[in-house]
Amino acid sequence: QVQLVESGGGLVQPGGSLRLSCAASGTIFKINAMGWYRQAPGKQRELVATILSGGMPNYANSMKGRFTISRDNAKNTVFLQMNSLKPEDTAVYYCNANVVGLTYWGQGTQVTVSS
């Protein structure tokens, strides 16, 4: 079993920044892709960004230039640096990890962008 715990969410004003973290623990041999998804009220969960174990990132088009995903393989942790936040970025952000073909999800962390 693999557990994912997100942290770093909160309330921020438009134009502000937040850094999310997600730490994986449990029986882990190797984590392949890790990523972030988000779900706003009344909307489907959508991709934010993913990153392979070798460091290759992939972003949803609307996130490019504002969000940066990174990971620390030694600590089984993935980060999401979010800059120039907008009210429409308000959502629950979920961490995701692919371990030996199985996909695991965290519980989510709330990000609210409001003045």
Coordinates of N, CA and C in Angstrom, one line a residue, residues 29-104:
F29 N 8.7 0.6 -4.2 CA 9.9 0.2 -4.8 C 10.4 1.3 -5.7
K30 N 9.5 1.8 -6.6 CA 9.8 2.9 -7.5 C 8.5 3.5 -7.9
I31 N 8.5 4.9 -7.8 CA 7.3 5.6 -8.3 C 7.6 6.1 -9.7
N32 N 6.7 5.8 -10.6 CA 6.9 6.2 -12.0 C 6.5 7.7 -12.1
A33 N 5.3 7.9 -12.5 CA 4.8 9.3 -12.7 C 4.1 9.7 -11.4
M34 N 4.3 11.0 -11.1 CA 3.6 11.6 -10.0 C 2.9 12.9 -10.6
G35 N 1.9 13.3 -10.0 CA 1.2 14.4 -10.6 C 0.2 15.1 -9.7
W36 N -0.4 16.2 -10.2 CA -1.4 17.0 -9.5 C -2.6 17.1 -10.4
Y37 N -3.8 16.9 -9.8 CA -5.0 17.2 -10.4 C -5.8 18.1 -9.5
R38 N -6.9 18.7 -10.1 CA -7.7 19.5 -9.3 C -9.2 19.3 -9.6
Q39 N -10.0 19.6 -8.7 CA -11.5 19.6 -8.9 C -12.1 20.7 -8.2
A40 N -12.7 21.6 -9.1 CA -13.5 22.7 -8.6 C -15.0 22.3 -8.3
P41 N -15.7 23.0 -7.5 CA -17.1 22.6 -7.2 C -17.9 22.5 -8.5
G42 N -18.6 21.4 -8.6 CA -19.5 21.3 -9.8 C -18.8 20.9 -11.1
K43 N -17.5 20.7 -11.0 CA -16.7 20.4 -12.2 C -16.0 19.0 -12.1
Q44 N -15.6 18.5 -13.2 CA -14.8 17.2 -13.2 C -13.4 17.5 -12.8
R45 N -12.8 16.4 -12.2 CA -11.4 16.5 -11.9 C -10.6 16.7 -13.2
E46 N -9.6 17.6 -13.1 CA -8.8 17.8 -14.3 C -7.3 17.8 -14.0
L47 N -6.5 17.5 -15.0 CA -5.1 17.4 -14.9 C -4.5 18.8 -14.7
V48 N -3.6 18.9 -13.8 CA -2.8 20.1 -13.6 C -1.4 19.9 -14.2
A49 N -0.7 18.9 -13.7 CA 0.7 18.6 -14.2 C 1.1 17.2 -13.7
T50 N 2.0 16.6 -14.5 CA 2.6 15.3 -14.1 C 4.1 15.4 -14.3
I51 N 4.8 14.5 -13.7 CA 6.2 14.5 -13.9 C 6.7 13.1 -13.7
L52 N 7.6 12.6 -14.7 CA 8.1 11.3 -14.6 C 9.3 11.2 -13.7
S53 N 9.7 10.0 -13.4 CA 10.8 9.8 -12.4 C 12.0 10.4 -12.9
G54 N 12.2 10.5 -14.2 CA 13.4 11.2 -14.8 C 13.3 12.7 -14.8
G55 N 12.2 13.2 -14.4 CA 12.1 14.7 -14.3 C 11.3 15.4 -15.4
M56 N 10.8 14.6 -16.4 CA 10.1 15.2 -17.5 C 8.7 15.7 -17.1
P57 N 8.4 17.0 -17.2 CA 7.1 17.5 -16.8 C 6.1 17.5 -17.9
N58 N 4.9 17.5 -17.6 CA 3.8 17.7 -18.6 C 2.7 18.6 -17.9
Y59 N 2.3 19.6 -18.6 CA 1.3 20.5 -18.0 C 0.1 20.6 -18.9
A60 N -1.0 20.8 -18.2 CA -2.2 21.2 -18.9 C -2.0 22.6 -19.5
N61 N -2.5 22.9 -20.7 CA -2.2 24.1 -21.4 C -2.5 25.4 -20.5
S62 N -3.6 25.4 -19.8 CA -3.9 26.5 -19.0 C -3.0 26.8 -17.8
M63 N -2.2 25.8 -17.5 CA -1.3 26.0 -16.3 C 0.1 26.4 -16.7
K64 N 0.4 26.2 -18.0 CA 1.8 26.5 -18.4 C 2.2 27.9 -18.2
G65 N 3.4 28.1 -17.6 CA 3.9 29.5 -17.4 C 3.6 30.0 -16.0
R66 N 2.6 29.4 -15.3 CA 2.2 29.8 -14.0 C 2.6 28.8 -12.9
F67 N 2.4 27.5 -13.3 CA 2.7 26.4 -12.4 C 3.9 25.7 -12.7
T68 N 4.6 25.2 -11.7 CA 5.8 24.4 -11.9 C 5.8 23.2 -11.1
I69 N 5.9 22.0 -11.7 CA 6.0 20.8 -10.9 C 7.4 20.3 -10.8
S70 N 7.7 19.7 -9.7 CA 9.1 19.2 -9.5 C 8.9 18.0 -8.5
R71 N 10.0 17.2 -8.3 CA 9.9 16.1 -7.4 C 11.3 15.8 -6.8
D72 N 11.3 15.2 -5.7 CA 12.5 14.8 -5.0 C 12.3 13.2 -4.9
N73 N 13.0 12.5 -5.7 CA 12.9 11.1 -5.8 C 13.4 10.4 -4.5
A74 N 14.4 11.0 -3.9 CA 14.9 10.4 -2.7 C 13.9 10.5 -1.5
K75 N 13.1 11.5 -1.6 CA 12.1 11.6 -0.5 C 10.7 11.2 -1.0
N76 N 10.5 10.7 -2.2 CA 9.2 10.3 -2.7 C 8.2 11.5 -2.6
T77 N 8.7 12.6 -2.9 CA 7.8 13.8 -2.8 C 7.7 14.6 -4.1
V78 N 6.5 15.1 -4.3 CA 6.3 15.9 -5.5 C 5.8 17.3 -5.0
F79 N 6.2 18.3 -5.7 CA 5.8 19.7 -5.4 C 5.1 20.4 -6.5
L80 N 4.3 21.4 -6.2 CA 3.6 22.2 -7.2 C 3.7 23.6 -6.8
Q81 N 4.5 24.4 -7.5 CA 4.7 25.8 -7.2 C 3.7 26.5 -8.1
M82 N 2.8 27.3 -7.5 CA 1.7 28.0 -8.2 C 1.9 29.5 -8.0
N83 N 2.1 30.2 -9.1 CA 2.2 31.6 -9.1 C 1.1 32.3 -9.9
S84 N 1.0 33.6 -9.7 CA -0.1 34.4 -10.3 C -1.4 33.7 -10.3
L85 N -1.8 33.3 -9.1 CA -3.0 32.6 -8.9 C -4.2 33.5 -9.2
K86 N -5.3 32.8 -9.7 CA -6.5 33.4 -10.1 C -7.7 32.8 -9.4
P87 N -8.8 33.5 -9.2 CA -9.9 32.9 -8.6 C -10.4 31.6 -9.2
E88 N -10.2 31.5 -10.5 CA -10.6 30.2 -11.1 C -9.7 29.1 -10.8
D89 N -8.6 29.3 -10.1 CA -7.7 28.2 -9.7 C -8.2 27.6 -8.4
T90 N -9.3 28.2 -7.8 CA -9.9 27.6 -6.6 C -10.4 26.2 -6.8
A91 N -9.9 25.3 -6.0 CA -10.3 23.9 -6.2 C -9.6 23.1 -5.1
V92 N -10.0 21.8 -5.0 CA -9.3 20.9 -4.2 C -8.2 20.3 -5.1
Y93 N -7.0 20.3 -4.7 CA -5.9 19.8 -5.4 C -5.5 18.4 -4.9
Y94 N -5.4 17.4 -5.8 CA -5.1 16.1 -5.4 C -3.8 15.6 -6.0
C95 N -3.0 14.9 -5.2 CA -1.8 14.3 -5.6 C -2.1 12.9 -6.1
N96 N -1.3 12.5 -7.1 CA -1.5 11.2 -7.7 C -0.1 10.6 -8.0
A97 N 0.0 9.3 -7.8 CA 1.2 8.6 -8.0 C 1.0 7.2 -8.7
N98 N 1.8 6.9 -9.6 CA 1.7 5.6 -10.3 C 2.9 4.7 -9.8
V99 N 2.6 3.6 -9.1 CA 3.6 2.7 -8.6 C 3.3 1.3 -9.1
V100 N 4.2 0.8 -9.9 CA 4.1 -0.5 -10.5 C 2.7 -0.7 -11.1
G101 N 2.3 0.3 -11.9 CA 1.1 0.1 -12.6 C -0.2 0.4 -11.9
L102 N -0.1 0.7 -10.6 CA -1.2 1.0 -9.8 C -1.2 2.5 -9.5
T103 N -2.4 3.1 -9.5 CA -2.5 4.5 -9.3 C -3.1 4.8 -7.9
Y104 N -2.5 5.7 -7.2 CA -2.9 6.1 -5.8 C -3.2 7.6 -5.8

